CSV table of C-alpha atoms and ligand atoms in Angstrom, one decimal:
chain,number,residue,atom,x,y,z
A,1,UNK,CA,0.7,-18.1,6.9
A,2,UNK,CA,0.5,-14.3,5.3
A,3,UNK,CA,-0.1,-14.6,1.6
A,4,UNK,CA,2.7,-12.4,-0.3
A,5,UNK,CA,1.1,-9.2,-2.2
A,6,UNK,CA,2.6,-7.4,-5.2
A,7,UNK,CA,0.4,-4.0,-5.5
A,8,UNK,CA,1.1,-1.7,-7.6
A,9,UNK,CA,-0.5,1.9,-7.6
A,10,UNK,CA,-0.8,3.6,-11.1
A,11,UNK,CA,-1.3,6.8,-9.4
A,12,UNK,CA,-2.8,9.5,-12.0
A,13,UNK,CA,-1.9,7.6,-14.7
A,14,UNK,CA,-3.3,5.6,-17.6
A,15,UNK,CA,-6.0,6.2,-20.4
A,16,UNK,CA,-8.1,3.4,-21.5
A,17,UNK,CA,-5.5,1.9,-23.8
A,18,UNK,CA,-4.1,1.1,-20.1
A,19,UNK,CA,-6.3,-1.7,-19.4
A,20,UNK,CA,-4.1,-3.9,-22.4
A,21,UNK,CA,-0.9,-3.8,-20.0
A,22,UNK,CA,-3.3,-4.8,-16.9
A,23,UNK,CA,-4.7,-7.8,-18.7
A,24,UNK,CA,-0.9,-8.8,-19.7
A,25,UNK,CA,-0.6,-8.6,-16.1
A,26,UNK,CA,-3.1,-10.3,-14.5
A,27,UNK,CA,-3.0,-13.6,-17.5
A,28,UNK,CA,0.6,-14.0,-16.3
A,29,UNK,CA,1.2,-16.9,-13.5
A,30,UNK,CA,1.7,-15.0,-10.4
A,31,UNK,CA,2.7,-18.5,-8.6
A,32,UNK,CA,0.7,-18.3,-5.6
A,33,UNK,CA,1.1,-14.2,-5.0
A,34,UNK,CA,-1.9,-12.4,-4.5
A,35,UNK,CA,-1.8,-9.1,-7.5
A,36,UNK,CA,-3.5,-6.1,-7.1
A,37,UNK,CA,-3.4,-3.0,-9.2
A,38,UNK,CA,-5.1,0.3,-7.8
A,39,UNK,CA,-5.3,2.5,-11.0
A,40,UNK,CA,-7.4,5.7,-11.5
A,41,UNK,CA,-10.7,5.8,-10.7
A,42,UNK,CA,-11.7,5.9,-14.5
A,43,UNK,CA,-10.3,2.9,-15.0
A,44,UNK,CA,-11.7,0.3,-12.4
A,45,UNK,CA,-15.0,-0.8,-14.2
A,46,UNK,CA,-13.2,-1.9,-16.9
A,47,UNK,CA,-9.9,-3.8,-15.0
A,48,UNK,CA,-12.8,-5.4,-12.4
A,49,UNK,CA,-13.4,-7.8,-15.2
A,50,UNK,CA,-9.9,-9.1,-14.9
A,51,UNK,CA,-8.5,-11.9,-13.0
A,52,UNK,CA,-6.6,-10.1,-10.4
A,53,UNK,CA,-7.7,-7.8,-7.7
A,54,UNK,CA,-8.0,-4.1,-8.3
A,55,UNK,CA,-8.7,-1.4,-5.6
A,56,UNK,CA,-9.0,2.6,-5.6
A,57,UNK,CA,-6.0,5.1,-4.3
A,58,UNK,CA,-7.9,6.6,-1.5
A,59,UNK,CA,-11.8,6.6,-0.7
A,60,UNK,CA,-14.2,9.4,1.0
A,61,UNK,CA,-14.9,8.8,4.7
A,62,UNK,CA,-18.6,9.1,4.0
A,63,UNK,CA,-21.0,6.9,2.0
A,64,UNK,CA,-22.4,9.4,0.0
A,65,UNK,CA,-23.3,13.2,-0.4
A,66,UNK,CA,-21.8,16.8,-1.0
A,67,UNK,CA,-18.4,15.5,-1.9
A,68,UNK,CA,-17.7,17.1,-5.3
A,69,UNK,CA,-15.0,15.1,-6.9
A,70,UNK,CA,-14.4,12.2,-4.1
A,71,UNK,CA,-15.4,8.5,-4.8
A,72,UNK,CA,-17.0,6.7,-1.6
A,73,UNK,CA,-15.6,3.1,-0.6
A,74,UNK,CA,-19.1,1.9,-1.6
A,75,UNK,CA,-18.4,3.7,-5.0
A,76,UNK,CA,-15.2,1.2,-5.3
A,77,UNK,CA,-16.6,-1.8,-4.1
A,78,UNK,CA,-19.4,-1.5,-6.8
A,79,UNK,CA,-17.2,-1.3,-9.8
A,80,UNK,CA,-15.7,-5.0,-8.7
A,81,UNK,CA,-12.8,-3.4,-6.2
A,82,UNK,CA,-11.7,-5.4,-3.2
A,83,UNK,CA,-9.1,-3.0,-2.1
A,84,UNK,CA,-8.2,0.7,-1.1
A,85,UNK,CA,-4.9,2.8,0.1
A,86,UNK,CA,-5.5,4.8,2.3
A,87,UNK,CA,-2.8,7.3,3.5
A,88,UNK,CA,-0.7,7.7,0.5
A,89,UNK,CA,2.5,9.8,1.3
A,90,UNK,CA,0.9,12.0,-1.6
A,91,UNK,CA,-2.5,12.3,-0.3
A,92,UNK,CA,-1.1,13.2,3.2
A,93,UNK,CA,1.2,16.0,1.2
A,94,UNK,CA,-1.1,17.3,-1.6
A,95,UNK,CA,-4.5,17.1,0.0
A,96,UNK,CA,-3.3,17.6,3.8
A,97,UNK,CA,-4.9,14.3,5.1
A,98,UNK,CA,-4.0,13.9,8.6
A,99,UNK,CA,-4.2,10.5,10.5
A,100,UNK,CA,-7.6,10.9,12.3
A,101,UNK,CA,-8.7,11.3,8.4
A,102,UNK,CA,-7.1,8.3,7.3
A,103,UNK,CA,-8.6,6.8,10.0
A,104,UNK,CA,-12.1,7.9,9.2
A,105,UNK,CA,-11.1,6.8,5.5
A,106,UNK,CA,-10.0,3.0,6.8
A,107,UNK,CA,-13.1,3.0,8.5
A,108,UNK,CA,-15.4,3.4,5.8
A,109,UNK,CA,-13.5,1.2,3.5
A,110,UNK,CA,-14.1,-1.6,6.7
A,111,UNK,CA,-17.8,-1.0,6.0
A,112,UNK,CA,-17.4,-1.2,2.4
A,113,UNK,CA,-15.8,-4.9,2.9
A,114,UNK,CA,-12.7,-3.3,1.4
A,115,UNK,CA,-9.4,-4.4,2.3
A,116,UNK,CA,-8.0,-1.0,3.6
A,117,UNK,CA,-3.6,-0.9,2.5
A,118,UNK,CA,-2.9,1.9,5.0
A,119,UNK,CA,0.4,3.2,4.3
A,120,UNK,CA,2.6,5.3,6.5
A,121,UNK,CA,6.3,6.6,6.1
A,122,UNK,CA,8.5,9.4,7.6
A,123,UNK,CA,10.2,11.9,5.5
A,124,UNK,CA,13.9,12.8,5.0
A,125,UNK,CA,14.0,15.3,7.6
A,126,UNK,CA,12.1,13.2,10.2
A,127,UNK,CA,14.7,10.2,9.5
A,128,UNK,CA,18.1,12.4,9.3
A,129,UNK,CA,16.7,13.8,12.5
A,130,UNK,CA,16.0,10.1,14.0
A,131,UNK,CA,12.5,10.5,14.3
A,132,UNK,CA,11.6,7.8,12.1
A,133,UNK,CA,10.3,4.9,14.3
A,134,UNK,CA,8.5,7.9,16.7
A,135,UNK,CA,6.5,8.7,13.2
A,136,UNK,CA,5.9,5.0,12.5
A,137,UNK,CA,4.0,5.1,16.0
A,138,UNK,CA,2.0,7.9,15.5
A,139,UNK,CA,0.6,7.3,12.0
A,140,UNK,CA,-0.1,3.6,13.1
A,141,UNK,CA,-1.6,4.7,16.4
A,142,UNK,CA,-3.6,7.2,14.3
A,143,UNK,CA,-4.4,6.0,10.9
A,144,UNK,CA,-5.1,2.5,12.0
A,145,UNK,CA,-8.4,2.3,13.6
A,146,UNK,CA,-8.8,-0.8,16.6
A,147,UNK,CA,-11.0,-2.4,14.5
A,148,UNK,CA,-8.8,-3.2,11.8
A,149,UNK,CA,-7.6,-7.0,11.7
A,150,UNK,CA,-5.3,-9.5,9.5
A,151,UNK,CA,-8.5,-9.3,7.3
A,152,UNK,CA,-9.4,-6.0,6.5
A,153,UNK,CA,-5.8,-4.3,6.9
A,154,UNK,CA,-2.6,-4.2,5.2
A,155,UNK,CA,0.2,-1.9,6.2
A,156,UNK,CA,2.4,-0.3,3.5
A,157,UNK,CA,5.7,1.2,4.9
A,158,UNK,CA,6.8,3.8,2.6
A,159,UNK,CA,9.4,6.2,3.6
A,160,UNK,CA,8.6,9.5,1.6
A,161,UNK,CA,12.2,10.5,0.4
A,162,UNK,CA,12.0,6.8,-1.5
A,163,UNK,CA,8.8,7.1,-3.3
A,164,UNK,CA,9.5,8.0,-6.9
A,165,UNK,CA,13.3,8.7,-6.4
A,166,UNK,CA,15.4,5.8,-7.2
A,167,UNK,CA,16.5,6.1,-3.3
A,168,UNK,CA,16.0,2.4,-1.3
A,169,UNK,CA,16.7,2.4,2.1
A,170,UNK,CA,19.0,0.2,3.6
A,171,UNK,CA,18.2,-3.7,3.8
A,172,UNK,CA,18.7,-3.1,7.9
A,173,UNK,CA,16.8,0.0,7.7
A,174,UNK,CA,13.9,-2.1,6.5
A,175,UNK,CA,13.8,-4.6,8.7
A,176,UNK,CA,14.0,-2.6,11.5
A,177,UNK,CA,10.9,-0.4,10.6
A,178,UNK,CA,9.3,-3.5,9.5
A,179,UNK,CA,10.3,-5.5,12.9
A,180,UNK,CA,9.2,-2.4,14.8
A,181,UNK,CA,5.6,-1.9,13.1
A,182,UNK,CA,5.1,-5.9,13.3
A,183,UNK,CA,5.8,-5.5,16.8
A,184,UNK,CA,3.5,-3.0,17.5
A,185,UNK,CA,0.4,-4.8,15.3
A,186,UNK,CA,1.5,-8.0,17.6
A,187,UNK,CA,0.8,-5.4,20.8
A,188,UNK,CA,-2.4,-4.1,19.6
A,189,UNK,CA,-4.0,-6.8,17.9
A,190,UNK,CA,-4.4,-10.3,18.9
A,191,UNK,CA,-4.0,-11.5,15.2
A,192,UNK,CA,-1.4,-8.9,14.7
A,193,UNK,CA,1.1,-11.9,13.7
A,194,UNK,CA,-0.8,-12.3,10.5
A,195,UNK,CA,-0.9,-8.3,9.2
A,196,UNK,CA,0.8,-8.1,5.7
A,197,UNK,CA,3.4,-5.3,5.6
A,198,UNK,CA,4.7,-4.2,2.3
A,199,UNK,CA,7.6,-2.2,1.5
A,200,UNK,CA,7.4,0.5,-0.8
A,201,UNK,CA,9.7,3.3,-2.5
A,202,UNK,CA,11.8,2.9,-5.8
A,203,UNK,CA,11.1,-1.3,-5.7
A,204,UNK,CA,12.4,-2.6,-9.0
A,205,UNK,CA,12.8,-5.8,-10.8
A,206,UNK,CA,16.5,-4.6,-10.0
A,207,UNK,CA,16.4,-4.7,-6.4
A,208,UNK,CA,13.1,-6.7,-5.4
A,209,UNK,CA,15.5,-10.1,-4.7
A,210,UNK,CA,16.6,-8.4,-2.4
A,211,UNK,CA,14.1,-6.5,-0.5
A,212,UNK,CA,11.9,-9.7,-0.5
A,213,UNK,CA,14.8,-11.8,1.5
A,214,UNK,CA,14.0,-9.3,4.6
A,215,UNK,CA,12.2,-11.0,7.3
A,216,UNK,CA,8.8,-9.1,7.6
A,217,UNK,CA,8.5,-8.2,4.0
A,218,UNK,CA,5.3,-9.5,2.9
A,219,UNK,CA,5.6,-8.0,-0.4
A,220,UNK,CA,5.7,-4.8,-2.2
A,221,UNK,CA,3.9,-1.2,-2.9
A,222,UNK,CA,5.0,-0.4,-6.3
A,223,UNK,CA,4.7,2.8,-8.2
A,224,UNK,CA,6.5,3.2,-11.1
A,225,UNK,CA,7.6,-0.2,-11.8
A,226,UNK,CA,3.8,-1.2,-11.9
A,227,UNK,CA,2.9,0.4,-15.0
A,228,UNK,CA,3.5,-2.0,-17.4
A,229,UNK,CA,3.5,-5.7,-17.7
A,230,UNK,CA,7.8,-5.9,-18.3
A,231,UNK,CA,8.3,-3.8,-15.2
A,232,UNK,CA,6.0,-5.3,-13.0
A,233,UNK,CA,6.0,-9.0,-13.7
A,234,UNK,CA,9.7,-9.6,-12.9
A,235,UNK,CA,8.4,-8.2,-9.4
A,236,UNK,CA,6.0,-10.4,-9.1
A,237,UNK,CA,8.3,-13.3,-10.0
A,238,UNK,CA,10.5,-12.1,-7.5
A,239,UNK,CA,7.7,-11.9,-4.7
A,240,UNK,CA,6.9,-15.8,-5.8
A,241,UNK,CA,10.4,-16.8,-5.8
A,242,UNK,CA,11.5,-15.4,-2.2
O,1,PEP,C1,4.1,4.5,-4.5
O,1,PEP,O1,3.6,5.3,-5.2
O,1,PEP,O2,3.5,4.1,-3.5
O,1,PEP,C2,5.5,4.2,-4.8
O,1,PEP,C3,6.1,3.4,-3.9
O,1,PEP,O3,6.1,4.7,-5.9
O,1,PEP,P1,7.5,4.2,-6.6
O,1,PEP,O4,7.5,2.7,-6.6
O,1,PEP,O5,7.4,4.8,-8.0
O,1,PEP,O6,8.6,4.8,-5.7
C-alpha cells in the first residue's frame, strides 16, 4: 500500500515570516496523506520543529568540504529534514546538472537516511518531437541509482513545459508516463510496485480531483500552489479524498 504524498517545493522563496503559512499547514488534518514542504535552505531549522516533514531542494554529492555555497545531505538531515529533490527541472537547467550528477546527489542523500524525490521530465521540444518516454528512460536509468528502493526513493514526473505555466498535460498523457516509469521501477527493482510517483507541473486546488483519479498518481509535486496554506490545503484534501 503506497502512502499518498502532497510536497510542495517553495523554491527560492519565503522570508522568516514564511514559517506562519507552514505551521497553518502542517496543524491542518491531512487525513492520512503524508505532507512535506521543501523550502529554502534558510528556512529548515525553524519548519523542522513542525509536525510535518520538510526536506531541502537539492543536496551536494559530497559530505563536506570546498563547496562554497552548496549544503551536504548530512547538512539537511541535521536541521530535522527527512527529505531531498534531487533533479529539479531547474537545477538540471540553471546549474547544468546532468543525470550521473543527480545520481551522485541521490546517493549521498541514501547515506544521509534522506528520502531522495528524484524528479525527471522531458521538455516541449522533446515531447512535440515524441521523445518523451525515450527521456523518461534515460533520466531514470541515470539519475536513479540501483540502490534506490520503495524506502529511500520517490519519483516525481514533471514535464518541464508544465512547471510554472498553467499548462497540464493530458489526463492520458499522465498515465501513460506514469504507467511507463512504474513499469520500468517494476523491471529494475523487486519492490518497484511500491515506488511513490508524483505528478508535478501547474497542480492546483482547480485540477488536483482530477489528476489524483489517475491510476499511478501517488500524489503531487507542487510549486506555486504550495506557498500558502489556502492554496495548498485544498490539495491536500484532494490527495485524501481520491
Ligand atoms: C515545481 O516546482 O516542481 C512545480 C511543479 O512548480 P509549479 O507547481 O508551480 O508548476
Amino acid at each position: 500500500m503506497r502512502r499518498k504524498l502532497a510536497a510542495g517545493n517553495w523554491k527560492m522563496n519565503g522570508l522568516a515570516a514564511a514559517v506562519t503559512e507552514a505551521a497553518a499547514i502542517a496543524a491542518y488534518d491531512a487525513n492520512g496523506v503524508d505532507v512535506l514542504i521543501c523550502p529554502p535552505a534558510t528556512l529548515l531549522a525553524q519548519m523542522a520543529t513542525l509536525p510535518m516533514s520538510i526536506g531541502g531542494q537539492d543536496c551536494h554529492a559530497r559530505t563536506s568540504g570546498a563547496h562554497t555555497g552548496d549544503i551536504s545531505a548530512e547538512q539537511l538531515a541535521d536541521t530535522g529534514a527527512t527529505y531531498t529533490l534531487t533533479g529539479h527541472s531547474e537545477r538540471r537547467t540553471d546549474h547544468g546538472e546532468t543525470d550521473a550528477m543527480i545520481n551522485a546527489k541521490t546517493m549521498a542523500a541514501f547515506a544521509a537516511n534522506l528520502t531522495a524525490v528524484v524528479c525527471i521530465g522531458e521538455t516541449l521540444s522533446e515531447r512535440e518531437t515524441n521523445k518523451t518516454l525515450t527521456v523518461i528512460d534515460t533520466q531514470l536509468a541515470g539519475s536513479v541509482p540501483d540502490t534506490a528502493s520503495a524506502a529511500n526513493t520517490v519519483i516525481a514526473y514533471e514535464p518541464v513545459w508544465a512547471i510554472g505555466t498553467g499548462k497540464v498535460p493530458t489526463n492520458d498523457q499522465i498515465a501513460q508516463v506514469h504507467a511507463h516509469i512504474r513499469a520500468r521501477l517494476s523491471k529494475r527493482f523487486s519492490d518497484g510496485a511500491d515506488f511513490r510517483i508524483l505528478y508535478g507541473g501547474s497542480v492546483k486546488a482547480s485540477n488536483a480531483t482530477e489528476i489524483f483519479g489517475i491510476v499511478d498518481v501517488d500524489g503531487a509535486l507542487v510549486g506555486g500552489a504550495s506557498l500558502t496554506a489556502a492554496d495548498f490545503t485544498p490539495i491536500i484534501a484532494a490527495l485524501a479524498a481520491s
